[in-house]
Amino acid sequence: MPIKPWRATCIQMDSRVASNAESREEAWAIIENNLARAIEKIEIACSSAEPPKLVVLPEFAFQGPPRATPVSVWIDRACAEIPGPITDRLAAVARTYEIFIAGNHFEVDPRWPDRYFNSSFLLDPKGEVILRYRRINTASWTSPHDILDNYREAYGEDGIFPVVETELGRLAIFPCGEVSVPELSRVFMLRGAEVLLHPSNEPVSARADAAKLCRAAENMCYLISTNVSGSIGFSDADRGGHSQIVDFNGTYLAFETSDAESNAASAMIDIEALQAARRDTGMGNALLRSRFDMYRDYFAKANFYPVNALADGAFETYGELTPIHDQAVANLTKAGVIR
């Protein structure tokens, strides 16, 4: 079926941090306030002369990061399931405006009640959760890689690297610093992704902006990246901003230069143009001449961050992860990557 061009909009917004709360009630008052602000800004975007078909909210938009909050306290105080109370509120907005809503929040899974995940999600116009990705590359909270055997048994590869087919094209989602992990976007492309959704909460930097251009161009995907406005959740001094939409040639379609609340980063997404470019046999096709056979053995031998490192039990504070990080350094040293 043909896919007509459609509009994507980044909802760059402030977020209060729930980790400062001293009770569950206080934390959820902050979360509800952040939710209300997000909904208000989505409604403003959808009431404009050029309403979006898809909006992307920032990473940590609702809870903020846990900072140094112990795991069990953060789970009790601020985490939620997906679907759950946060996505349910957004689902009503998706149905009202018949739009897709992408976002991110800290999630608890009944299968592992003593852990939480940094989870990104996508709601369709019916308000249904059609995509959920749990951050893999992290040293701050549980990753599917930390419990890989059990996780794969529960969710399979589709649950680890999910890509969803929609009326807008094939979509994937991942948060923040994972844009600097080229293998992740590469796998999503290999699984058919045409649009990479990127909720983020990061200080503005040339490195982050360069990574976004690279991930879009090298995989011939659109990238829709929304950052938090104002100060980022980890630091009151570092500022957010630079929400942006990049096309499959690595060209900016929209770029919010300020760190203020804004929905100005908005652009049309042309999936049929992307599909035609991927079929082209000219020099502009970055995928056509990819020689993956040349690199396979190197990746097969790379064994750095320990897999299943948290399979036997969760951690409570970040300091408990030190032995795992030390093992990763030792593995990198043994392989000759560092010295």
Short mmCIF file of C-alpha atoms in Angstrom, two decimals, residues 1 14 18 29 35 43 67 80 83 123 143 145 154 181 188 192 254 260 273 284-285 296 301 305 315 326:
data_model
loop_
_atom_site.label_atom_id
_atom_site.label_comp_id
_atom_site.label_asym_id
_atom_site.label_seq_id
_atom_site.Cartn_x
_atom_site.Cartn_y
_atom_site.Cartn_z
CA MET A 1 0.00 0.00 0.00
CA ASP A 14 10.39 20.73 30.72
CA ALA A 18 10.27 12.78 40.87
CA ALA A 29 1.81 14.26 42.01
CA LEU A 35 1.78 14.18 32.17
CA GLU A 43 -2.99 19.20 22.09
CA ARG A 67 19.54 9.72 40.21
CA ALA A 80 4.78 1.85 36.30
CA PRO A 83 0.51 -0.50 29.45
CA LEU A 123 1.02 4.18 20.98
CA SER A 143 19.36 -4.14 30.72
CA HIS A 145 21.52 -8.09 28.31
CA ALA A 154 10.26 -14.53 27.78
CA VAL A 181 25.87 2.98 19.73
CA PHE A 188 16.95 -1.97 13.64
CA GLY A 192 13.47 -3.31 8.35
CA ALA A 254 13.91 20.53 11.36
CA ALA A 260 13.01 26.40 25.51
CA ALA A 273 11.16 8.56 -1.15
CA GLY A 284 23.86 7.70 -2.98
CA ASN A 285 22.67 4.32 -1.67
CA ARG A 296 31.21 -10.75 11.17
CA LYS A 301 34.81 -12.61 19.04
CA TYR A 305 30.50 -6.36 28.94
CA PHE A 315 21.16 -4.75 42.50
CA ASP A 326 35.72 -3.95 36.36
#
